[in-house]
PDB file of C-alpha atoms in Angstrom:
ATOM      1  CA  MET A  15      -7.749  -1.978  12.198  1.00 40.00           C
ATOM      2  CA  SER A  16      -6.236   1.482  12.071  1.00 44.00           C
ATOM      3  CA  ASP A  17      -7.325   4.910  10.926  1.00 51.00           C
ATOM      4  CA  THR A  18      -5.136   7.809  12.000  1.00 48.00           C
ATOM      5  CA  SER A  19      -6.768  10.524   9.915  1.00 47.00           C
ATOM      6  CA  ASN A  20      -8.778  13.388  11.334  1.00 45.00           C
ATOM      7  CA  GLN A  21     -11.632  12.976   8.877  1.00 47.00           C
ATOM      8  CA  SER A  22     -15.064  12.420  10.326  1.00 43.00           C
ATOM      9  CA  GLY A  23     -16.606   9.028   9.789  1.00 47.00           C
ATOM     10  CA  PRO A  24     -20.330   8.667   9.107  1.00 51.00           C
ATOM     11  CA  GLY A  25     -22.156  10.339  11.957  1.00 63.00           C
ATOM     12  CA  LEU A  26     -19.184  11.088  14.200  1.00 81.00           C
ATOM     13  CA  GLY A  27     -17.905  14.647  14.007  1.00 88.00           C
ATOM     14  CA  ARG A  28     -14.307  14.130  15.064  1.00 92.00           C
ATOM     15  CA  GLU A  29     -13.369  17.817  14.976  1.00 93.00           C
ATOM     16  CA  ARG A  30     -16.299  18.701  17.221  1.00 93.00           C
ATOM     17  CA  VAL A  31     -15.438  15.900  19.669  1.00 95.00           C
ATOM     18  CA  ALA A  32     -11.754  16.873  19.794  1.00 94.00           C
ATOM     19  CA  GLN A  33     -12.624  20.506  20.465  1.00 93.00           C
ATOM     20  CA  ALA A  34     -15.057  19.522  23.224  1.00 94.00           C
ATOM     21  CA  LEU A  35     -12.259  17.541  24.849  1.00 94.00           C
ATOM     22  CA  GLY A  36      -9.841  20.457  24.623  1.00 92.00           C
ATOM     23  CA  ILE A  37      -7.706  18.871  21.903  1.00 93.00           C
ATOM     24  CA  ALA A  38      -6.712  20.901  18.843  1.00 91.00           C
ATOM     25  CA  PRO A  39      -8.273  19.026  15.893  1.00 90.00           C
ATOM     26  CA  ASP A  40      -5.053  19.267  13.887  1.00 90.00           C
ATOM     27  CA  ARG A  41      -3.167  17.608  16.746  1.00 92.00           C
ATOM     28  CA  ALA A  42      -5.672  14.814  17.317  1.00 94.00           C
ATOM     29  CA  ARG A  43      -4.785  11.306  16.211  1.00 95.00           C
ATOM     30  CA  TRP A  44      -7.667   8.867  15.820  1.00 95.00           C
ATOM     31  CA  ARG A  45      -7.190   5.102  15.658  1.00 95.00           C
ATOM     32  CA  LEU A  46     -10.201   2.912  14.936  1.00 94.00           C
ATOM     33  CA  ILE A  47     -10.281   0.063  17.447  1.00 93.00           C
ATOM     34  CA  LYS A  48     -13.616  -1.511  16.631  1.00 90.00           C
ATOM     35  CA  SER A  49     -16.373  -1.013  14.083  1.00 88.00           C
ATOM     36  CA  ALA A  50     -19.633  -2.943  14.081  1.00 83.00           C
ATOM     37  CA  ALA A  51     -22.766  -1.770  12.276  1.00 75.00           C
ATOM     38  CA  ALA A  52     -23.459   1.748  13.596  1.00 78.00           C
ATOM     39  CA  ARG A  53     -21.001   1.518  16.491  1.00 88.00           C
ATOM     40  CA  GLU A  54     -17.416   2.753  16.397  1.00 92.00           C
ATOM     41  CA  VAL A  55     -14.702   2.779  19.057  1.00 95.00           C
ATOM     42  CA  PHE A  56     -11.583   4.949  18.676  1.00 96.00           C
ATOM     43  CA  LEU A  57      -8.381   5.594  20.558  1.00 96.00           C
ATOM     44  CA  LEU A  58      -7.913   9.364  20.572  1.00 96.00           C
ATOM     45  CA  GLU A  59      -4.458  10.791  21.283  1.00 95.00           C
ATOM     46  CA  GLY A  60      -3.291  14.382  21.461  1.00 89.00           C
ATOM     47  CA  THR A  61       0.200  15.795  21.737  1.00 77.00           C
ATOM     48  CA  ASP A  62      -0.328  17.203  25.229  1.00 80.00           C
ATOM     49  CA  CYS A  63      -3.029  15.026  26.832  1.00 85.00           C
ATOM     50  CA  ASP A  64      -3.587  11.478  28.011  1.00 92.00           C
ATOM     51  CA  PRO A  65      -5.152   9.088  25.480  1.00 96.00           C
ATOM     52  CA  LEU A  66      -8.894   8.536  25.550  1.00 97.00           C
ATOM     53  CA  VAL A  67     -11.265   5.888  24.252  1.00 97.00           C
ATOM     54  CA  VAL A  68     -14.117   7.474  22.286  1.00 97.00           C
ATOM     55  CA  LYS A  69     -17.255   5.453  21.661  1.00 96.00           C
ATOM     56  CA  TYR A  70     -19.980   6.368  19.225  1.00 94.00           C
ATOM     57  CA  ASP A  71     -23.200   4.390  18.822  1.00 91.00           C
ATOM     58  CA  ASP A  72     -25.749   5.513  16.253  1.00 88.00           C
ATOM     59  CA  ASP A  73     -27.855   2.391  16.820  1.00 87.00           C
ATOM     60  CA  VAL A  74     -29.115   3.383  20.255  1.00 89.00           C
ATOM     61  CA  SER A  75     -31.792   5.921  21.075  1.00 92.00           C
ATOM     62  CA  GLN A  76     -31.035   9.100  22.988  1.00 92.00           C
ATOM     63  CA  VAL A  77     -33.237   7.821  25.808  1.00 93.00           C
ATOM     64  CA  ARG A  78     -31.305   4.573  26.064  1.00 93.00           C
ATOM     65  CA  PHE A  79     -28.000   6.422  25.843  1.00 95.00           C
ATOM     66  CA  GLY A  80     -29.136   8.703  28.650  1.00 95.00           C
ATOM     67  CA  GLU A  81     -29.934   5.635  30.766  1.00 95.00           C
ATOM     68  CA  LEU A  82     -26.445   4.313  30.057  1.00 95.00           C
ATOM     69  CA  LEU A  83     -24.815   7.540  31.211  1.00 96.00           C
ATOM     70  CA  SER A  84     -26.963   7.690  34.342  1.00 95.00           C
ATOM     71  CA  CYS A  85     -26.070   4.110  35.268  1.00 96.00           C
ATOM     72  CA  TYR A  86     -22.393   4.655  34.514  1.00 96.00           C
ATOM     73  CA  ARG A  87     -22.221   7.696  36.776  1.00 96.00           C
ATOM     74  CA  SER A  88     -24.131   5.847  39.473  1.00 94.00           C
ATOM     75  CA  LEU A  89     -21.676   2.939  39.408  1.00 96.00           C
ATOM     76  CA  GLU A  90     -18.733   5.366  39.429  1.00 96.00           C
ATOM     77  CA  ARG A  91     -20.104   6.868  42.655  1.00 95.00           C
ATOM     78  CA  VAL A  92     -20.633   3.451  44.203  1.00 94.00           C
ATOM     79  CA  MET A  93     -17.182   2.119  43.278  1.00 96.00           C
ATOM     80  CA  GLY A  94     -15.319   5.337  44.080  1.00 95.00           C
ATOM     81  CA  LEU A  95     -12.509   7.058  42.229  1.00 91.00           C
ATOM     82  CA  ASP A  96      -9.447   5.998  44.226  1.00 93.00           C
ATOM     83  CA  GLY A  97      -9.887   2.446  45.487  1.00 94.00           C
ATOM     84  CA  ALA A  98      -8.664  -0.931  44.280  1.00 97.00           C
ATOM     85  CA  PHE A  99     -11.893  -1.554  42.335  1.00 98.00           C
ATOM     86  CA  ARG A 100     -13.331   1.081  40.003  1.00 98.00           C
ATOM     87  CA  MET A 101     -15.201   1.816  36.816  1.00 98.00           C
ATOM     88  CA  VAL A 102     -13.041   3.074  33.946  1.00 98.00           C
ATOM     89  CA  PRO A 103     -13.396   6.850  34.439  1.00 97.00           C
ATOM     90  CA  LEU A 104     -15.962   8.584  32.250  1.00 97.00           C
ATOM     91  CA  VAL A 105     -14.326  11.801  31.014  1.00 96.00           C
ATOM     92  CA  TRP A 106     -16.966  13.379  28.774  1.00 96.00           C
ATOM     93  CA  ALA A 107     -20.274  12.546  27.127  1.00 96.00           C
ATOM     94  CA  ASP A 108     -22.577  14.006  24.496  1.00 94.00           C
ATOM     95  CA  ALA A 109     -25.981  12.408  25.001  1.00 92.00           C
ATOM     96  CA  GLU A 110     -27.562  14.147  22.015  1.00 91.00           C
ATOM     97  CA  ASN A 111     -25.049  12.629  19.598  1.00 92.00           C
ATOM     98  CA  ARG A 112     -24.495   9.423  21.592  1.00 94.00           C
ATOM     99  CA  VAL A 113     -20.762   9.857  22.065  1.00 96.00           C
ATOM    100  CA  LEU A 114     -18.749   9.263  25.201  1.00 96.00           C
ATOM    101  CA  ALA A 115     -15.064   9.411  26.088  1.00 97.00           C
ATOM    102  CA  LEU A 116     -13.421   7.203  28.686  1.00 97.00           C
ATOM    103  CA  LYS A 117      -9.959   7.313  30.159  1.00 97.00           C
ATOM    104  CA  TYR A 118      -7.668   4.888  28.358  1.00 97.00           C
ATOM    105  CA  VAL A 119      -6.587   2.275  30.890  1.00 97.00           C
ATOM    106  CA  PRO A 120      -3.534   0.270  29.789  1.00 97.00           C
ATOM    107  CA  GLY A 121      -3.514  -3.281  31.055  1.00 97.00           C
ATOM    108  CA  LEU A 122      -4.747  -6.802  30.406  1.00 98.00           C
ATOM    109  CA  THR A 123      -8.382  -7.811  30.382  1.00 98.00           C
ATOM    110  CA  ALA A 124      -9.443 -10.657  32.644  1.00 98.00           C
ATOM    111  CA  TYR A 125     -10.105 -12.606  29.448  1.00 98.00           C
ATOM    112  CA  ALA A 126      -6.494 -12.169  28.293  1.00 98.00           C
ATOM    113  CA  ARG A 127      -5.191 -13.296  31.674  1.00 98.00           C
ATOM    114  CA  LEU A 128      -7.499 -16.318  31.650  1.00 98.00           C
ATOM    115  CA  GLU A 129      -6.189 -17.216  28.195  1.00 98.00           C
ATOM    116  CA  ALA A 130      -2.653 -17.023  29.572  1.00 98.00           C
ATOM    117  CA  ALA A 131      -3.700 -19.254  32.456  1.00 98.00           C
ATOM    118  CA  GLU A 132      -4.749 -21.905  29.923  1.00 96.00           C
ATOM    119  CA  ILE A 133      -1.055 -22.423  29.185  1.00 96.00           C
ATOM    120  CA  ASP A 134       0.066 -21.903  32.798  1.00 96.00           C
ATOM    121  CA  PHE A 135       1.358 -18.368  32.257  1.00 98.00           C
ATOM    122  CA  ASP A 136      -1.038 -16.904  34.830  1.00 98.00           C
ATOM    123  CA  SER A 137      -3.214 -17.879  37.772  1.00 98.00           C
ATOM    124  CA  ARG A 138      -6.830 -18.560  36.847  1.00 98.00           C
ATOM    125  CA  ALA A 139      -7.867 -18.569  40.503  1.00 98.00           C
ATOM    126  CA  ASP A 140      -6.232 -15.181  41.093  1.00 98.00           C
ATOM    127  CA  VAL A 141      -8.104 -13.624  38.170  1.00 98.00           C
ATOM    128  CA  LEU A 142     -11.456 -14.991  39.296  1.00 98.00           C
ATOM    129  CA  ARG A 143     -10.926 -13.959  42.929  1.00 98.00           C
ATOM    130  CA  HIS A 144     -10.289 -10.392  41.808  1.00 98.00           C
ATOM    131  CA  CYS A 145     -13.393 -10.404  39.591  1.00 98.00           C
ATOM    132  CA  GLY A 146     -15.457 -11.678  42.509  1.00 98.00           C
ATOM    133  CA  ALA A 147     -14.006  -8.962  44.748  1.00 98.00           C
ATOM    134  CA  TRP A 148     -14.954  -6.272  42.209  1.00 98.00           C
ATOM    135  CA  LEU A 149     -18.549  -7.500  42.265  1.00 98.00           C
ATOM    136  CA  ARG A 150     -18.477  -7.707  46.045  1.00 97.00           C
ATOM    137  CA  GLN A 151     -17.666  -4.006  46.303  1.00 97.00           C
ATOM    138  CA  LEU A 152     -20.415  -3.073  43.849  1.00 97.00           C
ATOM    139  CA  HIS A 153     -23.005  -5.243  45.557  1.00 97.00           C
ATOM    140  CA  GLN A 154     -22.170  -3.875  49.015  1.00 93.00           C
ATOM    141  CA  SER A 155     -24.342  -0.944  47.959  1.00 87.00           C
ATOM    142  CA  ALA A 156     -27.336  -3.305  47.857  1.00 86.00           C
ATOM    143  CA  SER A 157     -29.988  -3.271  50.536  1.00 78.00           C
ATOM    144  CA  ASP A 158     -28.756  -4.695  53.842  1.00 78.00           C
ATOM    145  CA  THR A 159     -32.104  -6.407  54.309  1.00 87.00           C
ATOM    146  CA  PRO A 160     -32.523  -9.289  51.843  1.00 92.00           C
ATOM    147  CA  GLN A 161     -35.886  -9.611  50.159  1.00 94.00           C
ATOM    148  CA  PRO A 162     -37.613 -12.932  49.470  1.00 96.00           C
ATOM    149  CA  PHE A 163     -36.774 -13.914  45.902  1.00 97.00           C
ATOM    150  CA  ASP A 164     -39.729 -13.951  43.518  1.00 97.00           C
ATOM    151  CA  GLY A 165     -39.119 -15.653  40.196  1.00 97.00           C
ATOM    152  CA  GLU A 166     -42.762 -15.873  39.155  1.00 97.00           C
ATOM    153  CA  GLY A 167     -42.539 -12.969  36.685  1.00 96.00           C
ATOM    154  CA  MET A 168     -39.599 -14.568  34.888  1.00 97.00           C
ATOM    155  CA  LEU A 169     -41.324 -17.930  34.898  1.00 97.00           C
ATOM    156  CA  LYS A 170     -44.465 -16.464  33.305  1.00 98.00           C
ATOM    157  CA  ARG A 171     -42.347 -15.340  30.364  1.00 97.00           C
ATOM    158  CA  VAL A 172     -40.793 -18.814  30.137  1.00 98.00           C
ATOM    159  CA  ARG A 173     -44.308 -20.302  29.920  1.00 98.00           C
ATOM    160  CA  ARG A 174     -45.336 -17.856  27.201  1.00 98.00           C
ATOM    161  CA  VAL A 175     -42.249 -18.623  25.127  1.00 98.00           C
ATOM    162  CA  ALA A 176     -42.694 -22.385  25.588  1.00 98.00           C
ATOM    163  CA  LYS A 177     -46.291 -22.066  24.384  1.00 98.00           C
ATOM    164  CA  THR A 178     -45.265 -20.268  21.185  1.00 98.00           C
ATOM    165  CA  ILE A 179     -42.581 -22.906  20.515  1.00 98.00           C
ATOM    166  CA  ARG A 180     -45.052 -25.765  20.930  1.00 97.00           C
ATOM    167  CA  SER A 181     -47.594 -24.064  18.683  1.00 97.00           C
ATOM    168  CA  GLY A 182     -45.001 -23.516  15.947  1.00 96.00           C
ATOM    169  CA  SER A 183     -45.445 -19.738  15.931  1.00 97.00           C
ATOM    170  CA  GLN A 184     -41.846 -19.259  17.093  1.00 97.00           C
ATOM    171  CA  GLU A 185     -38.740 -21.234  16.204  1.00 97.00           C
ATOM    172  CA  VAL A 186     -35.654 -21.899  18.285  1.00 98.00           C
ATOM    173  CA  ALA A 187     -32.461 -23.922  17.951  1.00 98.00           C
ATOM    174  CA  TYR A 188     -32.860 -27.508  19.190  1.00 98.00           C
ATOM    175  CA  PRO A 189     -36.555 -27.039  20.070  1.00 97.00           C
ATOM    176  CA  LYS A 190     -37.028 -30.283  22.051  1.00 97.00           C
ATOM    177  CA  LYS A 191     -34.048 -29.541  24.258  1.00 98.00           C
ATOM    178  CA  PHE A 192     -35.174 -25.928  24.626  1.00 98.00           C
ATOM    179  CA  LEU A 193     -38.576 -27.069  25.887  1.00 98.00           C
ATOM    180  CA  GLY A 194     -36.597 -29.166  28.345  1.00 98.00           C
ATOM    181  CA  ILE A 195     -34.984 -26.097  29.877  1.00 98.00           C
ATOM    182  CA  CYS A 196     -38.400 -24.396  30.028  1.00 98.00           C
ATOM    183  CA  ALA A 197     -39.765 -27.312  32.053  1.00 97.00           C
ATOM    184  CA  PHE A 198     -36.650 -27.551  34.200  1.00 98.00           C
ATOM    185  CA  MET A 199     -36.889 -23.894  35.209  1.00 97.00           C
ATOM    186  CA  HIS A 200     -40.088 -24.660  37.115  1.00 96.00           C
ATOM    187  CA  HIS A 201     -38.085 -27.082  39.260  1.00 96.00           C
ATOM    188  CA  VAL A 202     -35.235 -24.616  39.845  1.00 97.00           C
ATOM    189  CA  LYS A 203     -37.641 -21.807  40.646  1.00 97.00           C
ATOM    190  CA  ARG A 204     -39.244 -23.855  43.423  1.00 96.00           C
ATOM    191  CA  GLY A 205     -35.836 -24.106  45.080  1.00 96.00           C
ATOM    192  CA  ALA A 206     -35.225 -20.361  44.822  1.00 98.00           C
ATOM    193  CA  GLN A 207     -38.681 -18.951  45.534  1.00 98.00           C
ATOM    194  CA  GLY A 208     -38.773 -17.039  48.800  1.00 98.00           C
ATOM    195  CA  ARG A 209     -35.053 -17.438  49.503  1.00 97.00           C
ATOM    196  CA  PRO A 210     -33.135 -14.385  50.793  1.00 95.00           C
ATOM    197  CA  CYS A 211     -32.057 -12.187  47.885  1.00 96.00           C
ATOM    198  CA  ARG A 212     -30.250  -8.845  47.968  1.00 95.00           C
ATOM    199  CA  HIS A 213     -31.405  -6.140  45.558  1.00 95.00           C
ATOM    200  CA  GLY A 214     -29.348  -3.207  44.329  1.00 94.00           C
ATOM    201  CA  ALA A 215     -27.306  -1.714  41.505  1.00 93.00           C
ATOM    202  CA  ARG A 216     -25.916  -4.140  38.929  1.00 96.00           C
ATOM    203  CA  HIS A 217     -23.278  -3.882  36.235  1.00 97.00           C
ATOM    204  CA  GLY A 218     -25.548  -5.703  33.785  1.00 97.00           C
ATOM    205  CA  ASP A 219     -22.859  -7.115  31.488  1.00 97.00           C
ATOM    206  CA  PHE A 220     -20.053  -8.213  33.793  1.00 98.00           C
ATOM    207  CA  HIS A 221     -17.786 -10.663  31.980  1.00 98.00           C
ATOM    208  CA  SER A 222     -14.073 -11.222  31.526  1.00 98.00           C
ATOM    209  CA  ARG A 223     -13.701  -8.998  28.456  1.00 97.00           C
ATOM    210  CA  ASN A 224     -15.215  -6.069  30.378  1.00 98.00           C
ATOM    211  CA  VAL A 225     -12.693  -6.244  33.221  1.00 98.00           C
ATOM    212  CA  VAL A 226      -9.234  -4.654  32.959  1.00 98.00           C
ATOM    213  CA  PHE A 227      -6.309  -5.210  35.317  1.00 98.00           C
ATOM    214  CA  GLY A 228      -4.830  -1.732  35.065  1.00 97.00           C
ATOM    215  CA  ARG A 229      -1.080  -1.337  35.007  1.00 96.00           C
ATOM    216  CA  ASP A 230      -1.563   1.398  37.590  1.00 93.00           C
ATOM    217  CA  GLY A 231      -2.904  -1.136  40.097  1.00 95.00           C
ATOM    218  CA  PRO A 232      -6.726  -0.940  40.277  1.00 97.00           C
ATOM    219  CA  LEU A 233      -9.110  -3.428  38.704  1.00 98.00           C
ATOM    220  CA  TYR A 234     -11.456  -1.624  36.328  1.00 98.00           C
ATOM    221  CA  ALA A 235     -14.759  -2.537  34.698  1.00 98.00           C
ATOM    222  CA  LEU A 236     -16.429  -0.928  31.698  1.00 96.00           C
ATOM    223  CA  ASP A 237     -19.250  -1.374  29.175  1.00 95.00           C
ATOM    224  CA  LEU A 238     -22.142  -1.858  31.558  1.00 95.00           C
ATOM    225  CA  THR A 239     -25.683  -2.486  30.368  1.00 94.00           C
ATOM    226  CA  PRO A 240     -28.329  -0.281  32.038  1.00 92.00           C
ATOM    227  CA  ARG A 241     -30.521  -2.310  34.390  1.00 90.00           C
ATOM    228  CA  ASP A 242     -33.052  -1.379  37.017  1.00 86.00           C
ATOM    229  CA  THR A 243     -32.116  -2.314  40.550  1.00 88.00           C
ATOM    230  CA  GLY A 244     -32.804  -5.994  41.104  1.00 92.00           C
ATOM    231  CA  PRO A 245     -31.248  -9.234  42.333  1.00 96.00           C
ATOM    232  CA  VAL A 246     -27.500  -8.591  42.398  1.00 97.00           C
ATOM    233  CA  ALA A 247     -26.901 -12.315  41.876  1.00 97.00           C
ATOM    234  CA  PHE A 248     -27.710 -11.611  38.225  1.00 98.00           C
ATOM    235  CA  ASP A 249     -24.152 -10.284  37.756  1.00 98.00           C
ATOM    236  CA  VAL A 250     -22.694 -13.526  39.137  1.00 98.00           C
ATOM    237  CA  ALA A 251     -24.864 -15.658  36.843  1.00 98.00           C
ATOM    238  CA  ARG A 252     -23.945 -13.587  33.793  1.00 98.00           C
ATOM    239  CA  PHE A 253     -20.231 -13.694  34.581  1.00 98.00           C
ATOM    240  CA  MET A 254     -20.180 -17.460  35.025  1.00 98.00           C
ATOM    241  CA  THR A 255     -22.229 -18.270  31.924  1.00 98.00           C
ATOM    242  CA  ARG A 256     -19.878 -16.112  29.817  1.00 98.00           C
ATOM    243  CA  LEU A 257     -16.920 -17.847  31.416  1.00 98.00           C
ATOM    244  CA  GLY A 258     -18.365 -21.156  30.237  1.00 98.00           C
ATOM    245  CA  TYR A 259     -19.087 -19.854  26.735  1.00 98.00           C
ATOM    246  CA  SER A 260     -15.515 -18.568  26.384  1.00 98.00           C
ATOM    247  CA  PHE A 261     -13.536 -21.392  27.947  1.00 97.00           C
ATOM    248  CA  GLY A 262     -15.836 -24.401  27.919  1.00 96.00           C
ATOM    249  CA  LEU A 263     -16.774 -26.866  30.616  1.00 96.00           C
ATOM    250  CA  ALA A 264     -14.404 -28.686  32.952  1.00 95.00           C
ATOM    251  CA  ARG A 265     -12.486 -31.412  31.171  1.00 88.00           C
ATOM    252  CA  THR A 266      -9.972 -32.928  33.553  1.00 83.00           C
ATOM    253  CA  GLN A 267     -10.938 -30.888  36.635  1.00 84.00           C
ATOM    254  CA  THR A 268     -13.750 -31.628  39.062  1.00 94.00           C
ATOM    255  CA  ARG A 269     -16.999 -30.246  37.695  1.00 96.00           C
ATOM    256  CA  GLY A 270     -18.895 -27.681  39.677  1.00 97.00           C
ATOM    257  CA  LEU A 271     -22.293 -26.091  39.075  1.00 98.00           C
ATOM    258  CA  ALA A 272     -23.380 -26.282  35.402  1.00 98.00           C
ATOM    259  CA  GLY A 273     -20.220 -28.194  34.504  1.00 98.00           C
ATOM    260  CA  LEU A 274     -17.848 -25.295  35.083  1.00 98.00           C
ATOM    261  CA  PRO A 275     -14.663 -26.173  36.968  1.00 98.00           C
ATOM    262  CA  ALA A 276     -15.434 -26.428  40.679  1.00 98.00           C
ATOM    263  CA  ALA A 277     -12.243 -24.462  41.344  1.00 97.00           C
ATOM    264  CA  ASP A 278     -13.666 -21.538  39.346  1.00 98.00           C
ATOM    265  CA  TRP A 279     -16.717 -21.350  41.571  1.00 98.00           C
ATOM    266  CA  VAL A 280     -14.514 -21.572  44.674  1.00 98.00           C
ATOM    267  CA  ALA A 281     -12.213 -18.791  43.437  1.00 98.00           C
ATOM    268  CA  LEU A 282     -15.031 -16.423  42.434  1.00 98.00           C
ATOM    269  CA  SER A 283     -16.840 -17.108  45.710  1.00 98.00           C
ATOM    270  CA  ALA A 284     -13.668 -16.436  47.714  1.00 98.00           C
ATOM    271  CA  GLY A 285     -13.436 -12.957  46.207  1.00 98.00           C
ATOM    272  CA  TYR A 286     -17.179 -12.366  46.432  1.00 98.00           C
ATOM    273  CA  GLY A 287     -17.448 -13.494  50.048  1.00 97.00           C
ATOM    274  CA  HIS A 288     -20.395 -15.813  49.461  1.00 97.00           C
ATOM    275  CA  PRO A 289     -20.677 -19.467  48.308  1.00 97.00           C
ATOM    276  CA  CYS A 290     -22.288 -18.571  44.982  1.00 98.00           C
ATOM    277  CA  GLN A 291     -22.561 -22.126  43.664  1.00 97.00           C
ATOM    278  CA  ASP A 292     -24.705 -23.139  46.663  1.00 97.00           C
ATOM    279  CA  ASP A 293     -27.107 -20.194  46.395  1.00 98.00           C
ATOM    280  CA  PRO A 294     -30.526 -21.265  44.995  1.00 98.00           C
ATOM    281  CA  VAL A 295     -31.092 -17.760  43.571  1.00 98.00           C
ATOM    282  CA  VAL A 296     -27.784 -17.900  41.654  1.00 98.00           C
ATOM    283  CA  ARG A 297     -28.813 -21.317  40.331  1.00 98.00           C
ATOM    284  CA  PHE A 298     -32.154 -20.030  39.069  1.00 98.00           C
ATOM    285  CA  LEU A 299     -30.659 -16.907  37.495  1.00 98.00           C
ATOM    286  CA  LEU A 300     -27.916 -19.004  35.882  1.00 98.00           C
ATOM    287  CA  CYS A 301     -30.573 -21.196  34.297  1.00 98.00           C
ATOM    288  CA  HIS A 302     -32.573 -18.140  33.259  1.00 98.00           C
ATOM    289  CA  GLN A 303     -29.470 -16.651  31.628  1.00 98.00           C
ATOM    290  CA  LEU A 304     -28.996 -19.859  29.609  1.00 98.00           C
ATOM    291  CA  PHE A 305     -32.656 -19.615  28.565  1.00 98.00           C
ATOM    292  CA  ASN A 306     -32.280 -16.003  27.389  1.00 98.00           C
ATOM    293  CA  ASP A 307     -29.009 -16.655  25.562  1.00 98.00           C
ATOM    294  CA  TRP A 308     -30.475 -19.724  23.853  1.00 98.00           C
ATOM    295  CA  LEU A 309     -33.261 -17.580  22.404  1.00 98.00           C
ATOM    296  CA  GLN A 310     -30.673 -15.238  20.821  1.00 97.00           C
ATOM    297  CA  MET A 311     -29.086 -17.983  18.713  1.00 98.00           C
ATOM    298  CA  PRO A 312     -29.985 -18.327  15.006  1.00 98.00           C
ATOM    299  CA  VAL A 313     -32.387 -21.212  14.501  1.00 97.00           C
ATOM    300  CA  GLU A 314     -30.581 -22.934  11.607  1.00 97.00           C
ATOM    301  CA  LYS A 315     -27.017 -24.160  11.962  1.00 96.00           C
ATOM    302  CA  GLU A 316     -25.997 -22.784   8.563  1.00 97.00           C
ATOM    303  CA  HIS A 317     -26.951 -19.293   9.751  1.00 97.00           C
ATOM    304  CA  ARG A 318     -24.705 -19.455  12.823  1.00 97.00           C
ATOM    305  CA  SER A 319     -21.141 -18.206  12.900  1.00 97.00           C
ATOM    306  CA  ALA A 320     -18.469 -20.484  14.336  1.00 97.00           C
ATOM    307  CA  SER A 321     -18.611 -18.587  17.645  1.00 96.00           C
ATOM    308  CA  GLN A 322     -22.419 -18.820  17.738  1.00 97.00           C
ATOM    309  CA  GLN A 323     -22.287 -22.559  17.101  1.00 98.00           C
ATOM    310  CA  ARG A 324     -19.755 -22.975  19.888  1.00 98.00           C
ATOM    311  CA  ARG A 325     -21.942 -20.914  22.201  1.00 98.00           C
ATOM    312  CA  ILE A 326     -25.145 -22.847  21.557  1.00 98.00           C
ATOM    313  CA  GLU A 327     -23.313 -26.138  22.080  1.00 98.00           C
ATOM    314  CA  ARG A 328     -22.007 -24.898  25.424  1.00 98.00           C
ATOM    315  CA  ILE A 329     -25.397 -23.523  26.444  1.00 98.00           C
ATOM    316  CA  VAL A 330     -26.964 -26.933  25.827  1.00 98.00           C
ATOM    317  CA  SER A 331     -24.133 -28.738  27.642  1.00 98.00           C
ATOM    318  CA  MET A 332     -24.350 -26.427  30.669  1.00 98.00           C
ATOM    319  CA  PHE A 333     -28.097 -26.928  30.856  1.00 98.00           C
ATOM    320  CA  GLU A 334     -27.811 -30.713  30.639  1.00 97.00           C
ATOM    321  CA  VAL A 335     -25.201 -30.847  33.412  1.00 97.00           C
ATOM    322  CA  LEU A 336     -27.229 -28.438  35.547  1.00 97.00           C
ATOM    323  CA  ARG A 337     -30.320 -30.605  35.163  1.00 97.00           C
ATOM    324  CA  GLN A 338     -28.395 -33.719  36.192  1.00 96.00           C
ATOM    325  CA  GLN A 339     -26.960 -31.933  39.218  1.00 96.00           C
ATOM    326  CA  LEU A 340     -30.151 -30.322  40.529  1.00 94.00           C
ATOM    327  CA  GLN A 341     -32.672 -33.077  39.854  1.00 86.00           C
ATOM    328  CA  THR A 342     -30.759 -35.661  41.855  1.00 68.00           C
TER     329      THR A 342
END
């Protein structure tokens, strides 16, 4: 999708943004990269400046946008500006109008490299080791003293949701199987409760499409989701569930936790410096992520897109394998 005009779209004052960035409006070239509902993403180029990615989101409150900026700046400080692992640099932001500009980082996403690895044009293990190493650097900012993990608050919500499903006041895809994951989470929580758990800053939406192998060398991440400090293992669980949704479960390879290739867990853990697949807290948070993602799926099959149908099928498959693995 392309739009190289200088005309303002609905809600985004392009002239004002260009001027704020020190670009003469008549020399600014805007190319629409993505448009979804009230969110737009542009590549902005000027004749005498480096290209920028401009994001505008009219569907988020100013308060939430402010939280995003605060978290982004916090993660920039943690990751540093000149190391091998960084956030994509935030260049400018307008919280009132919910606009931000990021440095344009040329390079391949981890997702693109993993796709290439599917046809042996890249190394899947290399990609996952680097992603694990990025998370390792972020999570080094966590408290040095692990806290006992407490999953009771999450489990209370699971019980409430299960009750509304049984009563018929809430619907969900594959309700009998969904109630199965609700029951299973009690078992997984018993294994995780009280186990050592590090708390600290989290990316919040770390997955392969949000990781860029920059042509200039560093590995960058972007598009975080604001989260309070909490169990850093959440980022690992989110990354691995999304890996399964995108690429499916192990077919010919040895299956690891939740049916993902065992080699994937080994590679991520090698970069992260911790055997993630053996960590009871990771196991519980992985299951909890499946639970949350299941709830987001349209109830009726005819209302699901092809990608949503593929995701719900993989959620169910990952849960069923996880149950087999952890109940034995």
